[in-house]
Each structure stands twice: as structure tokens, then as C-alpha cells.
CSV table of C-alpha atoms in Angstrom, one decimal:
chain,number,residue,atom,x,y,z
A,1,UNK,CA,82.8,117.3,109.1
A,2,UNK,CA,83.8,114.1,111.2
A,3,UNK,CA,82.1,115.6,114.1
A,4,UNK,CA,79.3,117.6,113.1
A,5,UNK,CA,75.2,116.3,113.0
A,6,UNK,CA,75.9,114.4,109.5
A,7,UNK,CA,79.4,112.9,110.8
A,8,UNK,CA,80.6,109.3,111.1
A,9,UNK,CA,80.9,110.2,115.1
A,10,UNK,CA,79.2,110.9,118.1
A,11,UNK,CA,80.4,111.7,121.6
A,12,UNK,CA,79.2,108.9,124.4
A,13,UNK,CA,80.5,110.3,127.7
A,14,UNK,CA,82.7,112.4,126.2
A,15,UNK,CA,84.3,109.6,123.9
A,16,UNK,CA,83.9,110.0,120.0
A,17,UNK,CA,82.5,106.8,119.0
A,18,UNK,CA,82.2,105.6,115.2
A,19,UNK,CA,79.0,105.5,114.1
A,20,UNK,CA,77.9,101.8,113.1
A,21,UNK,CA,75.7,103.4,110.3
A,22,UNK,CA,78.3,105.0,108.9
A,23,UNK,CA,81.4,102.0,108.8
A,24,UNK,CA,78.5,100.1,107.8
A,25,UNK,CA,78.6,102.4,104.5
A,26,UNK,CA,81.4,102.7,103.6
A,27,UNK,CA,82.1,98.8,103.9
A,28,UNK,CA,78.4,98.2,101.6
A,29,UNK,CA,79.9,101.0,99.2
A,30,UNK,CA,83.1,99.0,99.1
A,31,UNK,CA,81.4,95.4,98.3
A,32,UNK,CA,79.4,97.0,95.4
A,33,UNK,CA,82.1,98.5,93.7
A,34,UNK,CA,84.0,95.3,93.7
A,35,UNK,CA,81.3,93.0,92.3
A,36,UNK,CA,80.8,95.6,89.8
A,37,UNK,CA,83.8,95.9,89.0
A,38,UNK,CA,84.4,99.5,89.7
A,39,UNK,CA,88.2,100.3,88.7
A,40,UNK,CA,88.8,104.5,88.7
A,41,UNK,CA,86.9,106.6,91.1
A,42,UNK,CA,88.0,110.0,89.1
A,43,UNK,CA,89.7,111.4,85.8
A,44,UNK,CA,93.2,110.9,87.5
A,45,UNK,CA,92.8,106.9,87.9
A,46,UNK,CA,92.5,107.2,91.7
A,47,UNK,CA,91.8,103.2,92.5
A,48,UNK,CA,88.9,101.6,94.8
A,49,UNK,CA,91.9,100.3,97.1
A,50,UNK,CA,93.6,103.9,97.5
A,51,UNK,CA,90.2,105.3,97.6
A,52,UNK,CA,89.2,102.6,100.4
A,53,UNK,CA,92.5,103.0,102.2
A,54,UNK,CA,92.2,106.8,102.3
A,55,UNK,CA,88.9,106.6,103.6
A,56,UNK,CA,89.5,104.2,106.7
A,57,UNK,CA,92.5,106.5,107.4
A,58,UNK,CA,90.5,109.9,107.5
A,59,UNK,CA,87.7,108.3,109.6
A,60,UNK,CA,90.1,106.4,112.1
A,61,UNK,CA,90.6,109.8,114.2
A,62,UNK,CA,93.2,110.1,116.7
A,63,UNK,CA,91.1,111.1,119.9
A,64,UNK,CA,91.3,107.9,122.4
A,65,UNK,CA,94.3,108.7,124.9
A,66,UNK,CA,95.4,111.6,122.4
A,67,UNK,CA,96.8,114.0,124.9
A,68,UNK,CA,97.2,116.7,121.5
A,69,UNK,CA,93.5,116.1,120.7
A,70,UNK,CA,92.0,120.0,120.0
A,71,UNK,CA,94.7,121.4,122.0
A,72,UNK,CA,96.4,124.8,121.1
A,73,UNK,CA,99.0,124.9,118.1
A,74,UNK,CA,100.7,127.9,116.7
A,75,UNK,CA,102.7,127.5,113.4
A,76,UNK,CA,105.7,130.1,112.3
A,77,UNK,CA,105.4,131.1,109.3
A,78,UNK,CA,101.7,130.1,108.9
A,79,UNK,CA,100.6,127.6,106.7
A,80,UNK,CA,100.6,129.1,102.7
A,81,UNK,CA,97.1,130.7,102.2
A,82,UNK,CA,96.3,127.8,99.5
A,83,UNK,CA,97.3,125.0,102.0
A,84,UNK,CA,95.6,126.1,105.1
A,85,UNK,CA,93.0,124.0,106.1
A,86,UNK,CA,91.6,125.3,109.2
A,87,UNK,CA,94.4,126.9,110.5
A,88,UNK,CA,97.2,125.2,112.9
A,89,UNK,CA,94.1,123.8,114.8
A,90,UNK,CA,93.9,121.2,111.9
A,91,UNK,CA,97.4,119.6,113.3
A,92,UNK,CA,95.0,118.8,116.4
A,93,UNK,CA,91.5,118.1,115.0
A,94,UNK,CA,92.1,114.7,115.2
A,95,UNK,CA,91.7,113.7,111.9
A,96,UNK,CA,94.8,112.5,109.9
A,97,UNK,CA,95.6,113.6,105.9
A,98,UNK,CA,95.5,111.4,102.9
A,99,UNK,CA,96.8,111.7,99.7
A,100,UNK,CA,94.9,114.4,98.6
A,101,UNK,CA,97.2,116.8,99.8
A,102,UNK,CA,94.4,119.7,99.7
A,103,UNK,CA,92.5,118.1,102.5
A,104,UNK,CA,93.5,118.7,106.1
A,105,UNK,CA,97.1,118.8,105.2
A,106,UNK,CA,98.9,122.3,106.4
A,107,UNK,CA,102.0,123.4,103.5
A,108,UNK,CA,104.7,125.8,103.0
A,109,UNK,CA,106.6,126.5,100.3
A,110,UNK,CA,110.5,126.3,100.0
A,111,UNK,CA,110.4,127.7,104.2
A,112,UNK,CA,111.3,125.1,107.4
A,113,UNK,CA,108.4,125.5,109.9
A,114,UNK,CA,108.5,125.6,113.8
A,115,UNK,CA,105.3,124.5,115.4
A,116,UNK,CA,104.5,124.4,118.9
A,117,UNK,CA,102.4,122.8,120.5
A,118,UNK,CA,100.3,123.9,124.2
A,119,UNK,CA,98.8,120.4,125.7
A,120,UNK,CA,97.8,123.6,128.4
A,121,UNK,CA,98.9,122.0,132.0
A,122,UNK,CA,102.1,119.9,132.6
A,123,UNK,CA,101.5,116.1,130.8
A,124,UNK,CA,103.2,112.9,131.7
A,125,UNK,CA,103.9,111.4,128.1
A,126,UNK,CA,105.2,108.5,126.3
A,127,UNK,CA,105.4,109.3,122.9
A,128,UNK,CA,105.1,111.8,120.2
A,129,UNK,CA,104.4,112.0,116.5
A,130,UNK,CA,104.3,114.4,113.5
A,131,UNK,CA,103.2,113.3,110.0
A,132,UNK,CA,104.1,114.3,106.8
A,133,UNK,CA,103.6,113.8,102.7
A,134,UNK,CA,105.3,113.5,100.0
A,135,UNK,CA,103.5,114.0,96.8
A,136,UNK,CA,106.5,114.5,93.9
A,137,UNK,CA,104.4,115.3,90.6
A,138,UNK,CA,102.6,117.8,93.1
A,139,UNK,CA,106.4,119.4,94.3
A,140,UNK,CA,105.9,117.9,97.6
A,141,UNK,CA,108.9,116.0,99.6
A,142,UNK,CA,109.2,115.0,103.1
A,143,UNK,CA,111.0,117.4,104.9
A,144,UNK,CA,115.0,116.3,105.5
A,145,UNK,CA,114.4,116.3,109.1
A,146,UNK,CA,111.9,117.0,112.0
A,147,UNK,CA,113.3,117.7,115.6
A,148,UNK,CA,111.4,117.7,118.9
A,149,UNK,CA,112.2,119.7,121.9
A,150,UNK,CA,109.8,119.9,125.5
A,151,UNK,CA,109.1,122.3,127.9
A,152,UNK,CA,107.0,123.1,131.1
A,153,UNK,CA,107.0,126.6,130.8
A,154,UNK,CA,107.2,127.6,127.2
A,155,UNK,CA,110.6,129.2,127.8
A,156,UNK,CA,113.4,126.5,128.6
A,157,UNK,CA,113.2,123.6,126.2
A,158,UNK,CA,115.4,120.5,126.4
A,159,UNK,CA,117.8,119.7,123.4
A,160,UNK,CA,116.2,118.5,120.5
A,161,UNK,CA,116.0,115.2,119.5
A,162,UNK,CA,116.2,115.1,115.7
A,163,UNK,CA,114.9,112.3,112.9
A,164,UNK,CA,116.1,112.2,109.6
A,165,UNK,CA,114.2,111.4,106.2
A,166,UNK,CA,116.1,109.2,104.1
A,167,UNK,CA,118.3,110.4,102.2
A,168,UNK,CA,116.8,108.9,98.9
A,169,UNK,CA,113.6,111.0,99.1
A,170,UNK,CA,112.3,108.5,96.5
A,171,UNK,CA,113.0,105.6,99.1
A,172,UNK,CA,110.2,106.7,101.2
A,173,UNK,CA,106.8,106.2,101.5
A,174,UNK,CA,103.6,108.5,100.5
A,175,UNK,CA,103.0,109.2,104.0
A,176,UNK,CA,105.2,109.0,107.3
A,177,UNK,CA,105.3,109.7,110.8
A,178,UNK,CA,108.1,111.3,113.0
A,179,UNK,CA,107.7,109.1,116.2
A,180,UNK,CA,109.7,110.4,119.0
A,181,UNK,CA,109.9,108.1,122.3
A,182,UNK,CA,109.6,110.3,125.5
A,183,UNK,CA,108.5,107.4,128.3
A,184,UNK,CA,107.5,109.3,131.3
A,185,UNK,CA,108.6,112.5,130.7
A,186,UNK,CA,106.5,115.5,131.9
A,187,UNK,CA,105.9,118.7,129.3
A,188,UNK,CA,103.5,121.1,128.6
A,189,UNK,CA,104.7,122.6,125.5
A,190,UNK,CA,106.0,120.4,122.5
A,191,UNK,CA,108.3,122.7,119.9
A,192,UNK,CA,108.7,120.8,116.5
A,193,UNK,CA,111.3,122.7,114.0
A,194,UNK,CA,111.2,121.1,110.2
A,195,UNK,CA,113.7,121.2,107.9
A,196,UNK,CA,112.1,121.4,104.4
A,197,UNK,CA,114.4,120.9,101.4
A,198,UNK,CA,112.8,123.8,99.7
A,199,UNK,CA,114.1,122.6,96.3
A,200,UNK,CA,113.0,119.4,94.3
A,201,UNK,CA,115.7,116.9,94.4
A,202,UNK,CA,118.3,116.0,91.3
A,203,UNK,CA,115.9,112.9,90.3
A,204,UNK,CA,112.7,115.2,90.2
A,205,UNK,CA,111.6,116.6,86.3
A,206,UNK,CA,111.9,120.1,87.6
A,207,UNK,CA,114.7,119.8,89.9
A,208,UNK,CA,116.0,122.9,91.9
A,209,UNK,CA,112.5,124.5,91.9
A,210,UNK,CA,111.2,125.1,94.4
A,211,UNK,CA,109.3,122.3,96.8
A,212,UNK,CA,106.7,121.9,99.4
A,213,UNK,CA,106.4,121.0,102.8
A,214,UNK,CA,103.0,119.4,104.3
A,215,UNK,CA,102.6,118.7,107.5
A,216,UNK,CA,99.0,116.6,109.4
A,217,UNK,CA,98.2,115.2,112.8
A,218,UNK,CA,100.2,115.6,115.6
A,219,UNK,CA,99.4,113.0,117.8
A,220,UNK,CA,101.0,112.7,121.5
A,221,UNK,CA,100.3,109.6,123.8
């Protein structure tokens, strides 16, 4: 809990500030494992470097001029009952997913996903983005495409903008973000629709089965 009494975070003025104490730790915890030599943190081999960069990514929450921070967010279908994390509020909690896939990462299997997002009064915003994993020998691919549409009433969107994965899913990296430029355009309502490709691709061991989507932080500046 990022936030909560024992968290690395506390709120100045209504600013979440990192705790010294706690980047302090993790740094300390870092140096010792490396003049001891520390190589595999669990039974799957997971390295100090992953572990480290992981860490500094989960921590590093996106609040600062986060227009999305803790606003609304419904997802249709909702998220797989294994892969829910907190519920569509963990696309706007601030906190972005690492490669463990069963923290704060939303999935669904084999479906494409519209989320929509309520920033709840008409914004003036620059830019938008949606992350997502890919985790093959888990059955998770980036989605083949993620497009964006806004509105200020929840009813009349504007034509969607769409990005594309490549088309060598094996080209791309573990984790990406859709970054959509929208300088000085006014919303209220953001509506992403993602296009999963529901079946593991021709270079995957058990391709044509079928895959997962996961999707983290939506972050709008």
C-alpha cells in the first residue's frame, strides 16, 4: 500500500511526496546485495537488476500533474476474476505494473476491452497514455492495437485515433505505453477500445490458444 501509514508516501499540501526513509531503503538494500553478491531473488531466477528496476518503477507513482490520478474508470467486460486487482480504479491509482503481471495489472482473456475514463469536469489536455505487458511463457501479448477517442459529454466522441503494436509481437518490449498527443484539447471523458489478439501468435509453443490482454496505468497530462 504506497499510500497507507507503512507506505513509501505521504501527502504535503496535498502532494504525495516519497518518503526519504524509504528510497533510502531500497538504495541500502540494493548496495548490500551487490557487495554480497546477491544473484536470484526467487526460485524463477528473478535478477537484483529486474528486481531493482521493478521496484523504482512501482514506487515512481504517476500523481504530479496526473489529470487521471484516482479518477473514475469503468472497464467493459470487467477485468477476469483472477487478474483484477482492485477493480478498474487500479488503471488510476497511480501506481504503474511490473513484470509480475499479478500485481496491479488488470487482464482479459482472448476478449478486446473498452475502458473509459471520467476526469469528472471538462480538462484541457496535452497527452495521453495506456500501458500494457507482454509476458509470452505466461500467454500474455500486447494487444494489436489501442485507439483513443474524447468527449465532453460522454455521448459524442471524436474519431479515434489508433496505435498499432508491431507486427512482430516478439519485436517489442516487456512493457509499453500507448502515448497519444492531444495538445490543448478539452475532454472530460477519454474512451480507449483494445484490440487483443486473443490467440498466441505462430512463433509461440502453444500457438492458436488462447492469449491475454493486461492492461496498467492510465496516465493523462
Amino acid at each position: 500500500d504506497l499510500f497507507g501509514p507503512r507506505g513509501w508516501y505521504d501527502n504535503i499540501d496535498g502532494d504525495w511526496v516519497l518518503r526519504d526513509r524509504m528510497s533510502s531503503m531500497l538504495e541500502k538494500f540494493k548496495q548490500i546485495c551487490t557487495q554480497n553478491n546477491v544473484i536470484e531473488f526467487t526460485e524463477n531466477g528473478l535478477t537484483l537488476n529486474i528486481w531493482y528496476e521493478n521496484s523504482v518503477r512501482y514506487i515512481h507513482v504517476s500523481t504530479e500533474g496526473n489529470t487521471a490520478f484516482q479518477k473514475q474508470v469503468t472497464c467493459l467486460p470487467e477485468p477476469d476474476p483472477k487478474y483484477k486487482a482492485s477493480g478498474p480504479a487500479t488503471l488510476t491509482n497511480g501506481v504503474k505494473g511490473t513484470e509480475d503481471y499479478k500485481i496491479n495489472w488488470l487482464g482479459w482473456e482472448a476478449s478486446d476491452v473498452e475502458i473509459v475514463l471520467d476526469l469528472g469536469s471538462v480538462e484541457k489536455i496535452n497527452q495521453i497514455e495506456l500501458s500494457t505487458l507482454q509476458y509470452p511463457k505466461s500467454w500474455i501479448t500486447h494487444p494489436v492495437s489501442v485507439s483513443c477517442q474524447l468527449s465532453k459529454d460522454g455521448k459524442k466522441y471524436n474519431e479515434p485515433v489508433t496505435l498499432y503494436s508491431s507486427d512482430n509481437l516478439q519485436t517489442e518490449p516487456m512493457m509499453k505505453a500507448f502515448a497519444f498527443n492531444n495538445a490543448g484539447t478539452k475532454t472530460r471523458y477519454i474512451k480507449f477500445t483494445i484490440t487483443a489478439t486473443k490467440a498466441l501468435p505462430a512463433w509461440h509453443a502453444y500457438a492458436g490458444l488462447k492469449s491475454w490482454v493486461f492492461v496498467d496505468e492510465i496516465v493523462v497530462k
